[in-house]
């Protein structure tokens, strides 16, 4: 018992002396040290954060000033600028390429061209020429600034107070050769307005950033004095400094004490597990490093092809443009869109489409230079960035090689398929030095290439941009016309019996009389309407007008064209039924003409829509028959009532060999399937006779009549005959 008590007492004293006392001491020292460290750390963090913000502001202003001077030099060292100034008769050129360009591109608010006596030659304000600069106090104050009147006449930039506002001012000699005596000087001014400060505050995460003219009162706010090179104070920048230390103290202060206590209580356990934990930690760090590398790669590369994705390509393009600007180099941008990709996808399946994308990526990677960047930016869209271009022929050669390579067959799952590509080119700095602008112009060129028949490349030209603007203007005017119904009319072309003596139906055709452009052909504005989605309300309006006309002529069948965009729109059948019902139309006397384009997207959905329309009483006609690659297949798969032989076959009668045999075959095929056959584009009695012999049921064309307004149909029905018809 005594020994037990002694042992217990000794154990308690030993435990107290060797474990508890050191542990308590460690805990006390930990708490005191942690508290002191937190206090000192927060103070130092707050102070460093404030100094860091001041350094960031100083660096931002210095960088901005250097950039301002660089922008000025990009024009002052430009040979055509000096040439046009010397000629003295290039006002329009100077207005567009100097005043307007510096304002729109870089935001230069005041531009002056001075002679060597500092006399005003040209002045632009907000991009526009100033007619009476001597009356402008702003210009007068700029001319009196020390920077402009510096006798050394060196290129320089500085901050100054102009009209009691902080501004950046730059002056440069206009000369092509540094050794030549400059005849003119270029002066540029940008105010450090709220927009500039807002951007500075956003970039550097500054709160409450603003200018103050006077000396601020000491307080808790931070400030930075912007000083000109001559030592003049431009103004104080004031802001509310961030206090990361205080935030840190509020966040981790309470938890730090608990963490210290928990760590102290678990120290014995952690010592025993230290070795195992260290091993596990090393393995975890290796796995983490591999995961981070993989995530980094996936963030900037396409998963399917391994090529750089849009984010990485745009970054490299930005770097290439910046480098080209500094070293007077050229950068080419190629946008590549695969032809017939959707057809391959639909025909062979999505797996084949993926394999095609991979194969295209491999071919492109083999073609380009090592310094070029090939990326995938969309489903079947690729991009090539070519830095350091020596000449445009180099770009054209690459574009043509890409087209040649991608026009070769691809072997997918044992079958050869053909795709091809269309390419749009843009060249910097000719077409711009901004990434977004360069990509926009390359996209415009790509659109022209695809519109021109695919399988080719186009380089951006200013006329293309004008074409885009024209399409945008027409789209806006069409939207207005649709809203006001001014200028839009529905005309009707007769459908004749095979003898050409009786009108059996009419086709509704849209006409647009533009208030400025006059009569615009449907081929010009229908495509624009489809691109913008206006074709849906436009087609619905034509259908409503056709219903009204159908009531006036109940004995006639009225045909209405349906756009593929309209056909595929959500709720198409419901809207058609509602329009016909609201306008008193009879579905049994209405014929909806569709083209092959509405059938190739989703055959199952297209068939369901056609069945639903026919069940409602509508007749369905397949227009432009024979122009599609699989029109015969559609006759067996889709329940249509009529086929309309394309005018190209009608026009070939008596001209092309075997034309009669082709038409007869189409007619026999249609009749064998129980379909009505109508021939379009009949212009001569000989064509009518040949079509009658072939067995056509109906005829349509200028031989009988052009399209006429609805109020002329009654008179036309009485007078129409093939012998007295008027040709266009």
mmCIF file of N, CA, C and O in Angstrom, residues 356-447:
data_model
loop_
_atom_site.group_PDB
_atom_site.id
_atom_site.type_symbol
_atom_site.label_atom_id
_atom_site.label_comp_id
_atom_site.label_asym_id
_atom_site.label_seq_id
_atom_site.Cartn_x
_atom_site.Cartn_y
_atom_site.Cartn_z
ATOM 1 N N UNK A 356 -13.779 12.605 -87.179
ATOM 2 C CA UNK A 356 -13.446 13.573 -88.226
ATOM 3 C C UNK A 356 -12.777 14.803 -87.616
ATOM 4 O O UNK A 356 -11.779 15.311 -88.150
ATOM 5 N N UNK A 357 -13.299 15.291 -86.503
ATOM 6 C CA UNK A 357 -12.716 16.448 -85.827
ATOM 7 C C UNK A 357 -11.273 16.155 -85.424
ATOM 8 O O UNK A 357 -10.369 16.984 -85.601
ATOM 9 N N UNK A 358 -11.031 14.951 -84.881
ATOM 10 C CA UNK A 358 -9.683 14.566 -84.468
ATOM 11 C C UNK A 358 -8.754 14.506 -85.682
ATOM 12 O O UNK A 358 -7.608 14.984 -85.638
ATOM 13 N N UNK A 359 -9.228 13.917 -86.776
ATOM 14 C CA UNK A 359 -8.410 13.807 -87.980
ATOM 15 C C UNK A 359 -8.081 15.176 -88.560
ATOM 16 O O UNK A 359 -6.960 15.432 -89.013
ATOM 17 N N UNK A 360 -9.055 16.084 -88.559
ATOM 18 C CA UNK A 360 -8.816 17.440 -89.052
ATOM 19 C C UNK A 360 -7.769 18.136 -88.190
ATOM 20 O O UNK A 360 -6.863 18.811 -88.702
ATOM 21 N N UNK A 361 -7.870 17.979 -86.877
ATOM 22 C CA UNK A 361 -6.897 18.587 -85.969
ATOM 23 C C UNK A 361 -5.489 18.078 -86.259
ATOM 24 O O UNK A 361 -4.517 18.847 -86.244
ATOM 25 N N UNK A 362 -5.365 16.794 -86.528
ATOM 26 C CA UNK A 362 -4.046 16.219 -86.831
ATOM 27 C C UNK A 362 -3.485 16.780 -88.129
ATOM 28 O O UNK A 362 -2.291 17.107 -88.217
ATOM 29 N N UNK A 363 -4.321 16.892 -89.153
ATOM 30 C CA UNK A 363 -3.845 17.436 -90.429
ATOM 31 C C UNK A 363 -3.430 18.894 -90.275
ATOM 32 O O UNK A 363 -2.392 19.315 -90.810
ATOM 33 N N UNK A 364 -4.210 19.677 -89.566
ATOM 34 C CA UNK A 364 -3.867 21.081 -89.378
ATOM 35 C C UNK A 364 -2.556 21.232 -88.622
ATOM 36 O O UNK A 364 -1.732 22.092 -88.948
ATOM 37 N N UNK A 365 -2.340 20.394 -87.617
ATOM 38 C CA UNK A 365 -1.115 20.466 -86.826
ATOM 39 C C UNK A 365 0.111 20.142 -87.671
ATOM 40 O O UNK A 365 1.197 20.673 -87.415
ATOM 41 N N UNK A 366 -0.041 19.269 -88.658
ATOM 42 C CA UNK A 366 1.078 18.927 -89.534
ATOM 43 C C UNK A 366 1.393 20.044 -90.534
ATOM 44 O O UNK A 366 2.545 20.192 -90.949
ATOM 45 N N UNK A 367 0.388 20.805 -90.906
ATOM 46 C CA UNK A 367 0.561 21.795 -91.968
ATOM 47 C C UNK A 367 1.268 23.052 -91.468
ATOM 48 O O UNK A 367 2.149 23.589 -92.134
ATOM 49 N N UNK A 368 0.886 23.558 -90.296
ATOM 50 C CA UNK A 368 1.341 24.863 -89.836
ATOM 51 C C UNK A 368 2.787 24.837 -89.379
ATOM 52 O O UNK A 368 3.393 23.783 -89.183
ATOM 53 N N UNK A 369 3.341 26.053 -89.193
ATOM 54 C CA UNK A 369 4.693 26.201 -88.674
ATOM 55 C C UNK A 369 4.716 25.910 -87.172
ATOM 56 O O UNK A 369 3.690 25.903 -86.503
ATOM 57 N N UNK A 370 5.931 25.707 -86.654
ATOM 58 C CA UNK A 370 6.070 25.444 -85.225
ATOM 59 C C UNK A 370 5.648 26.649 -84.390
ATOM 60 O O UNK A 370 5.182 26.491 -83.257
ATOM 61 N N UNK A 371 5.821 27.848 -84.935
ATOM 62 C CA UNK A 371 5.467 29.068 -84.201
ATOM 63 C C UNK A 371 3.980 29.392 -84.276
ATOM 64 O O UNK A 371 3.509 30.281 -83.551
ATOM 65 N N UNK A 372 3.241 28.726 -85.162
ATOM 66 C CA UNK A 372 1.809 28.982 -85.296
ATOM 67 C C UNK A 372 1.030 28.252 -84.216
ATOM 68 O O UNK A 372 1.491 27.257 -83.654
ATOM 69 N N UNK A 373 -0.160 28.754 -83.937
ATOM 70 C CA UNK A 373 -1.058 28.127 -82.966
ATOM 71 C C UNK A 373 -2.319 27.659 -83.677
ATOM 72 O O UNK A 373 -2.996 28.447 -84.341
ATOM 73 N N UNK A 374 -2.614 26.367 -83.543
ATOM 74 C CA UNK A 374 -3.851 25.788 -84.066
ATOM 75 C C UNK A 374 -4.764 25.485 -82.884
ATOM 76 O O UNK A 374 -4.340 24.831 -81.929
ATOM 77 N N UNK A 375 -5.997 25.954 -82.944
ATOM 78 C CA UNK A 375 -6.935 25.725 -81.859
ATOM 79 C C UNK A 375 -8.312 25.353 -82.379
ATOM 80 O O UNK A 375 -8.644 25.564 -83.548
ATOM 81 N N UNK A 376 -9.093 24.765 -81.496
ATOM 82 C CA UNK A 376 -10.491 24.460 -81.784
ATOM 83 C C UNK A 376 -11.349 25.348 -80.900
ATOM 84 O O UNK A 376 -11.233 25.309 -79.683
ATOM 85 N N UNK A 377 -12.228 26.140 -81.537
ATOM 86 C CA UNK A 377 -13.015 27.109 -80.794
ATOM 87 C C UNK A 377 -14.502 26.817 -80.824
ATOM 88 O O UNK A 377 -15.279 27.565 -80.242
ATOM 89 N N UNK A 378 -14.888 25.749 -81.503
ATOM 90 C CA UNK A 378 -16.299 25.395 -81.561
ATOM 91 C C UNK A 378 -16.483 23.984 -82.046
ATOM 92 O O UNK A 378 -15.511 23.223 -82.160
ATOM 93 N N UNK A 379 -17.711 23.599 -82.354
ATOM 94 C CA UNK A 379 -18.002 22.249 -82.802
ATOM 95 C C UNK A 379 -17.157 21.819 -83.974
ATOM 96 O O UNK A 379 -16.379 20.872 -83.898
ATOM 97 N N UNK A 380 -17.287 22.515 -85.121
ATOM 98 C CA UNK A 380 -16.485 22.220 -86.301
ATOM 99 C C UNK A 380 -15.697 23.445 -86.740
ATOM 100 O O UNK A 380 -15.397 23.593 -87.921
ATOM 101 N N UNK A 381 -15.364 24.312 -85.798
ATOM 102 C CA UNK A 381 -14.630 25.539 -86.082
ATOM 103 C C UNK A 381 -13.221 25.453 -85.511
ATOM 104 O O UNK A 381 -13.030 25.108 -84.335
ATOM 105 N N UNK A 382 -12.244 25.778 -86.343
ATOM 106 C CA UNK A 382 -10.849 25.811 -85.938
ATOM 107 C C UNK A 382 -10.286 27.198 -86.205
ATOM 108 O O UNK A 382 -10.862 28.004 -86.943
ATOM 109 N N UNK A 383 -9.143 27.468 -85.589
ATOM 110 C CA UNK A 383 -8.505 28.769 -85.736
ATOM 111 C C UNK A 383 -7.004 28.569 -85.812
ATOM 112 O O UNK A 383 -6.450 27.663 -85.178
ATOM 113 N N UNK A 384 -6.346 29.392 -86.625
ATOM 114 C CA UNK A 384 -4.894 29.383 -86.743
ATOM 115 C C UNK A 384 -4.388 30.804 -86.536
ATOM 116 O O UNK A 384 -4.847 31.743 -87.199
ATOM 117 N N UNK A 385 -3.454 30.966 -85.606
ATOM 118 C CA UNK A 385 -2.792 32.250 -85.362
ATOM 119 C C UNK A 385 -1.385 32.171 -85.923
ATOM 120 O O UNK A 385 -0.592 31.316 -85.511
ATOM 121 N N UNK A 386 -1.065 33.065 -86.883
ATOM 122 C CA UNK A 386 0.252 33.089 -87.526
ATOM 123 C C UNK A 386 0.990 34.365 -87.117
ATOM 124 O O UNK A 386 0.737 35.437 -87.666
ATOM 125 N N UNK A 387 1.897 34.297 -86.149
ATOM 126 C CA UNK A 387 2.696 35.476 -85.825
ATOM 127 C C UNK A 387 3.840 35.666 -86.800
ATOM 128 O O UNK A 387 4.220 34.737 -87.533
ATOM 129 N N UNK A 388 4.395 36.875 -86.805
ATOM 130 C CA UNK A 388 5.600 37.170 -87.586
ATOM 131 C C UNK A 388 5.440 36.745 -89.044
ATOM 132 O O UNK A 388 6.225 35.960 -89.580
ATOM 133 N N UNK A 389 4.429 37.292 -89.715
ATOM 134 C CA UNK A 389 4.165 36.990 -91.120
ATOM 135 C C UNK A 389 5.045 37.881 -91.999
ATOM 136 O O UNK A 389 5.049 39.109 -91.847
ATOM 137 N N UNK A 390 5.782 37.257 -92.913
ATOM 138 C CA UNK A 390 6.658 38.017 -93.804
ATOM 139 C C UNK A 390 5.876 38.707 -94.912
ATOM 140 O O UNK A 390 6.107 39.877 -95.217
ATOM 141 N N UNK A 391 4.947 37.988 -95.546
ATOM 142 C CA UNK A 391 4.172 38.557 -96.638
ATOM 143 C C UNK A 391 2.823 37.859 -96.717
ATOM 144 O O UNK A 391 2.648 36.741 -96.196
ATOM 145 N N UNK A 392 1.870 38.491 -97.373
ATOM 146 C CA UNK A 392 0.513 37.951 -97.443
ATOM 147 C C UNK A 392 0.469 36.666 -98.252
ATOM 148 O O UNK A 392 -0.389 35.811 -98.038
ATOM 149 N N UNK A 393 1.398 36.524 -99.193
ATOM 150 C CA UNK A 393 1.446 35.289 -99.960
ATOM 151 C C UNK A 393 1.675 34.069 -99.083
ATOM 152 O O UNK A 393 1.176 32.978 -99.368
ATOM 153 N N UNK A 394 2.424 34.252 -98.014
ATOM 154 C CA UNK A 394 2.652 33.178 -97.057
ATOM 155 C C UNK A 394 1.338 32.725 -96.420
ATOM 156 O O UNK A 394 1.105 31.524 -96.242
ATOM 157 N N UNK A 395 0.454 33.671 -96.111
ATOM 158 C CA UNK A 395 -0.840 33.350 -95.513
ATOM 159 C C UNK A 395 -1.740 32.665 -96.531
ATOM 160 O O UNK A 395 -2.403 31.668 -96.238
ATOM 161 N N UNK A 396 -1.779 33.224 -97.749
ATOM 162 C CA UNK A 396 -2.612 32.624 -98.798
ATOM 163 C C UNK A 396 -2.166 31.190 -99.100
ATOM 164 O O UNK A 396 -2.997 30.306 -99.345
ATOM 165 N N UNK A 397 -0.852 30.978 -99.099
ATOM 166 C CA UNK A 397 -0.337 29.640 -99.375
ATOM 167 C C UNK A 397 -0.798 28.649 -98.315
ATOM 168 O O UNK A 397 -1.206 27.529 -98.633
ATOM 169 N N UNK A 398 -0.745 29.072 -97.040
ATOM 170 C CA UNK A 398 -1.203 28.195 -95.965
ATOM 171 C C UNK A 398 -2.700 27.926 -96.089
ATOM 172 O O UNK A 398 -3.151 26.779 -95.929
ATOM 173 N N UNK A 399 -3.479 28.957 -96.377
ATOM 174 C CA UNK A 399 -4.929 28.783 -96.508
ATOM 175 C C UNK A 399 -5.267 27.801 -97.624
ATOM 176 O O UNK A 399 -6.112 26.918 -97.462
ATOM 177 N N UNK A 400 -4.598 27.937 -98.765
ATOM 178 C CA UNK A 400 -4.872 27.041 -99.875
ATOM 179 C C UNK A 400 -4.438 25.607 -99.543
ATOM 180 O O UNK A 400 -5.125 24.645 -99.900
ATOM 181 N N UNK A 401 -3.317 25.467 -98.837
ATOM 182 C CA UNK A 401 -2.869 24.137 -98.466
ATOM 183 C C UNK A 401 -3.860 23.469 -97.505
ATOM 184 O O UNK A 401 -4.117 22.267 -97.599
ATOM 185 N N UNK A 402 -4.407 24.265 -96.570
ATOM 186 C CA UNK A 402 -5.414 23.730 -95.656
ATOM 187 C C UNK A 402 -6.629 23.243 -96.429
ATOM 188 O O UNK A 402 -7.158 22.158 -96.181
ATOM 189 N N UNK A 403 -7.093 24.053 -97.385
ATOM 190 C CA UNK A 403 -8.251 23.661 -98.184
ATOM 191 C C UNK A 403 -7.958 22.396 -98.971
ATOM 192 O O UNK A 403 -8.785 21.483 -99.042
ATOM 193 N N UNK A 404 -6.754 22.311 -99.554
ATOM 194 C CA UNK A 404 -6.383 21.117 -100.320
ATOM 195 C C UNK A 404 -6.309 19.883 -99.420
ATOM 196 O O UNK A 404 -6.789 18.792 -99.791
ATOM 197 N N UNK A 405 -5.690 20.032 -98.253
ATOM 198 C CA UNK A 405 -5.539 18.896 -97.346
ATOM 199 C C UNK A 405 -6.891 18.410 -96.835
ATOM 200 O O UNK A 405 -7.151 17.212 -96.758
ATOM 201 N N UNK A 406 -7.780 19.349 -96.461
ATOM 202 C CA UNK A 406 -9.066 18.958 -95.895
ATOM 203 C C UNK A 406 -10.065 18.522 -96.960
ATOM 204 O O UNK A 406 -11.127 17.990 -96.616
ATOM 205 N N UNK A 407 -9.764 18.761 -98.222
ATOM 206 C CA UNK A 407 -10.634 18.263 -99.287
ATOM 207 C C UNK A 407 -10.342 16.805 -99.629
ATOM 208 O O UNK A 407 -11.126 16.160 -100.320
ATOM 209 N N UNK A 408 -9.200 16.292 -99.156
ATOM 210 C CA UNK A 408 -8.885 14.884 -99.351
ATOM 211 C C UNK A 408 -9.795 14.023 -98.466
ATOM 212 O O UNK A 408 -10.233 14.455 -97.395
ATOM 213 N N UNK A 409 -10.102 12.805 -98.886
ATOM 214 C CA UNK A 409 -11.035 11.977 -98.107
ATOM 215 C C UNK A 409 -10.467 11.588 -96.747
ATOM 216 O O UNK A 409 -9.266 11.461 -96.564
ATOM 217 N N UNK A 410 -11.381 11.395 -95.795
ATOM 218 C CA UNK A 410 -11.060 10.900 -94.464
ATOM 219 C C UNK A 410 -11.627 9.485 -94.325
ATOM 220 O O UNK A 410 -12.772 9.235 -94.692
ATOM 221 N N UNK A 411 -10.816 8.589 -93.796
ATOM 222 C CA UNK A 411 -11.267 7.219 -93.574
ATOM 223 C C UNK A 411 -11.805 7.103 -92.156
ATOM 224 O O UNK A 411 -11.057 7.208 -91.183
ATOM 225 N N UNK A 412 -13.116 6.895 -92.047
ATOM 226 C CA UNK A 412 -13.772 6.795 -90.752
ATOM 227 C C UNK A 412 -14.487 5.463 -90.652
ATOM 228 O O UNK A 412 -15.423 5.198 -91.414
ATOM 229 N N UNK A 413 -14.010 4.627 -89.728
ATOM 230 C CA UNK A 413 -14.624 3.316 -89.511
ATOM 231 C C UNK A 413 -14.744 2.510 -90.806
ATOM 232 O O UNK A 413 -15.778 1.908 -91.105
ATOM 233 N N UNK A 414 -13.678 2.550 -91.618
ATOM 234 C CA UNK A 414 -13.625 1.765 -92.828
ATOM 235 C C UNK A 414 -14.256 2.395 -94.047
ATOM 236 O O UNK A 414 -14.232 1.805 -95.131
ATOM 237 N N UNK A 415 -14.828 3.612 -93.922
ATOM 238 C CA UNK A 415 -15.472 4.281 -95.053
ATOM 239 C C UNK A 415 -14.794 5.625 -95.307
ATOM 240 O O UNK A 415 -14.361 6.302 -94.375
ATOM 241 N N UNK A 416 -14.717 5.991 -96.584
ATOM 242 C CA UNK A 416 -14.166 7.285 -96.971
ATOM 243 C C UNK A 416 -15.269 8.336 -96.990
ATOM 244 O O UNK A 416 -16.335 8.116 -97.577
ATOM 245 N N UNK A 417 -15.011 9.465 -96.344
ATOM 246 C CA UNK A 417 -15.948 10.588 -96.360
ATOM 247 C C UNK A 417 -15.184 11.832 -96.782
ATOM 248 O O UNK A 417 -13.979 11.955 -96.587
ATOM 249 N N UNK A 418 -15.905 12.751 -97.401
ATOM 250 C CA UNK A 418 -15.333 14.005 -97.866
ATOM 251 C C UNK A 418 -15.982 15.161 -97.111
ATOM 252 O O UNK A 418 -17.202 15.225 -96.966
ATOM 253 N N UNK A 419 -15.173 16.089 -96.651
ATOM 254 C CA UNK A 419 -15.687 17.236 -95.907
ATOM 255 C C UNK A 419 -15.353 18.544 -96.630
ATOM 256 O O UNK A 419 -16.177 19.118 -97.301
ATOM 257 N N UNK A 420 -14.115 18.987 -96.496
ATOM 258 C CA UNK A 420 -13.726 20.284 -97.048
ATOM 259 C C UNK A 420 -13.827 21.367 -95.993
ATOM 260 O O UNK A 420 -14.281 21.153 -94.860
ATOM 261 N N UNK A 421 -13.399 22.572 -96.357
ATOM 262 C CA UNK A 421 -13.383 23.666 -95.402
ATOM 263 C C UNK A 421 -13.507 24.999 -96.116
ATOM 264 O O UNK A 421 -13.153 25.137 -97.289
ATOM 265 N N UNK A 422 -14.024 25.981 -95.380
ATOM 266 C CA UNK A 422 -14.059 27.380 -95.801
ATOM 267 C C UNK A 422 -13.254 28.184 -94.791
ATOM 268 O O UNK A 422 -13.308 27.912 -93.593
ATOM 269 N N UNK A 423 -12.508 29.195 -95.266
ATOM 270 C CA UNK A 423 -11.572 29.920 -94.413
ATOM 271 C C UNK A 423 -11.784 31.423 -94.588
ATOM 272 O O UNK A 423 -11.938 31.916 -95.706
ATOM 273 N N UNK A 424 -11.756 32.137 -93.466
ATOM 274 C CA UNK A 424 -11.761 33.591 -93.462
ATOM 275 C C UNK A 424 -10.446 34.120 -92.907
ATOM 276 O O UNK A 424 -9.962 33.653 -91.868
ATOM 277 N N UNK A 425 -9.824 35.085 -93.594
ATOM 278 C CA UNK A 425 -8.521 35.622 -93.214
ATOM 279 C C UNK A 425 -8.647 37.072 -92.750
ATOM 280 O O UNK A 425 -9.436 37.842 -93.292
ATOM 281 N N UNK A 426 -7.839 37.419 -91.764
ATOM 282 C CA UNK A 426 -7.680 38.804 -91.340
ATOM 283 C C UNK A 426 -6.219 39.017 -90.980
ATOM 284 O O UNK A 426 -5.564 38.109 -90.445
ATOM 285 N N UNK A 427 -5.704 40.198 -91.262
ATOM 286 C CA UNK A 427 -4.283 40.483 -91.093
ATOM 287 C C UNK A 427 -4.096 41.734 -90.246
ATOM 288 O O UNK A 427 -4.717 42.764 -90.502
ATOM 289 N N UNK A 428 -3.276 41.604 -89.202
ATOM 290 C CA UNK A 428 -2.923 42.739 -88.359
ATOM 291 C C UNK A 428 -1.524 43.237 -88.742
ATOM 292 O O UNK A 428 -0.651 42.440 -89.067
ATOM 293 N N UNK A 429 -1.305 44.566 -88.744
ATOM 294 C CA UNK A 429 -2.218 45.618 -88.251
ATOM 295 C C UNK A 429 -3.179 46.170 -89.297
ATOM 296 O O UNK A 429 -3.927 47.073 -89.012
ATOM 297 N N UNK A 430 -3.126 45.641 -90.543
ATOM 298 C CA UNK A 430 -3.966 46.175 -91.607
ATOM 299 C C UNK A 430 -5.439 46.184 -91.230
ATOM 300 O O UNK A 430 -6.146 47.166 -91.445
ATOM 301 N N UNK A 431 -5.910 45.098 -90.664
ATOM 302 C CA UNK A 431 -7.320 44.969 -90.319
ATOM 303 C C UNK A 431 -7.603 45.272 -88.852
ATOM 304 O O UNK A 431 -8.712 45.039 -88.368
ATOM 305 N N UNK A 432 -6.596 45.764 -88.130
ATOM 306 C CA UNK A 432 -6.776 46.116 -86.733
ATOM 307 C C UNK A 432 -5.743 45.450 -85.858
ATOM 308 O O UNK A 432 -5.130 44.442 -86.240
ATOM 309 N N UNK A 433 -5.562 45.996 -84.672
ATOM 310 C CA UNK A 433 -4.622 45.436 -83.706
ATOM 311 C C UNK A 433 -5.336 44.962 -82.449
ATOM 312 O O UNK A 433 -4.700 44.513 -81.499
ATOM 313 N N UNK A 434 -6.646 45.049 -82.437
ATOM 314 C CA UNK A 434 -7.431 44.555 -81.318
ATOM 315 C C UNK A 434 -7.898 43.134 -81.598
ATOM 316 O O UNK A 434 -8.335 42.808 -82.710
ATOM 317 N N UNK A 435 -7.785 42.268 -80.590
ATOM 318 C CA UNK A 435 -8.126 40.850 -80.763
ATOM 319 C C UNK A 435 -9.568 40.656 -81.216
ATOM 320 O O UNK A 435 -9.831 39.929 -82.181
ATOM 321 N N UNK A 436 -10.491 41.286 -80.552
ATOM 322 C CA UNK A 436 -11.895 41.107 -80.884
ATOM 323 C C UNK A 436 -12.206 41.635 -82.281
ATOM 324 O O UNK A 436 -12.976 41.025 -83.033
ATOM 325 N N UNK A 437 -11.605 42.773 -82.646
ATOM 326 C CA UNK A 437 -11.844 43.341 -83.962
ATOM 327 C C UNK A 437 -11.284 42.431 -85.054
ATOM 328 O O UNK A 437 -11.910 42.236 -86.102
ATOM 329 N N UNK A 438 -10.110 41.879 -84.821
ATOM 330 C CA UNK A 438 -9.493 40.993 -85.806
ATOM 331 C C UNK A 438 -10.333 39.720 -85.981
ATOM 332 O O UNK A 438 -10.526 39.261 -87.110
ATOM 333 N N UNK A 439 -10.826 39.157 -84.895
ATOM 334 C CA UNK A 439 -11.660 37.959 -84.991
ATOM 335 C C UNK A 439 -12.988 38.277 -85.671
ATOM 336 O O UNK A 439 -13.521 37.458 -86.420
ATOM 337 N N UNK A 440 -13.528 39.458 -85.413
ATOM 338 C CA UNK A 440 -14.781 39.842 -86.062
ATOM 339 C C UNK A 440 -14.614 39.922 -87.576
ATOM 340 O O UNK A 440 -15.449 39.431 -88.335
ATOM 341 N N UNK A 441 -13.519 40.521 -88.017
ATOM 342 C CA UNK A 441 -13.305 40.672 -89.447
ATOM 343 C C UNK A 441 -12.971 39.338 -90.112
ATOM 344 O O UNK A 441 -13.364 39.094 -91.251
ATOM 345 N N UNK A 442 -12.256 38.465 -89.411
ATOM 346 C CA UNK A 442 -12.005 37.132 -89.947
ATOM 347 C C UNK A 442 -13.312 36.358 -90.080
ATOM 348 O O UNK A 442 -13.505 35.598 -91.034
ATOM 349 N N UNK A 443 -14.213 36.555 -89.139
ATOM 350 C CA UNK A 443 -15.518 35.891 -89.195
ATOM 351 C C UNK A 443 -16.345 36.411 -90.367
ATOM 352 O O UNK A 443 -17.068 35.652 -91.015
ATOM 353 N N UNK A 444 -16.246 37.715 -90.644
ATOM 354 C CA UNK A 444 -16.944 38.284 -91.799
ATOM 355 C C UNK A 444 -16.400 37.667 -93.090
ATOM 356 O O UNK A 444 -17.155 37.308 -93.996
ATOM 357 N N UNK A 445 -15.075 37.548 -93.172
ATOM 358 C CA UNK A 445 -14.465 36.933 -94.352
ATOM 359 C C UNK A 445 -14.885 35.468 -94.492
ATOM 360 O O UNK A 445 -15.111 34.979 -95.604
ATOM 361 N N UNK A 446 -15.004 34.769 -93.357
ATOM 362 C CA UNK A 446 -15.467 33.377 -93.388
ATOM 363 C C UNK A 446 -16.893 33.292 -93.915
ATOM 364 O O UNK A 446 -17.225 32.398 -94.708
ATOM 365 N N UNK A 447 -17.736 34.211 -93.498
ATOM 366 C CA UNK A 447 -19.115 34.241 -93.996
ATOM 367 C C UNK A 447 -19.135 34.426 -95.513
ATOM 368 O O UNK A 447 -19.914 33.768 -96.219
#
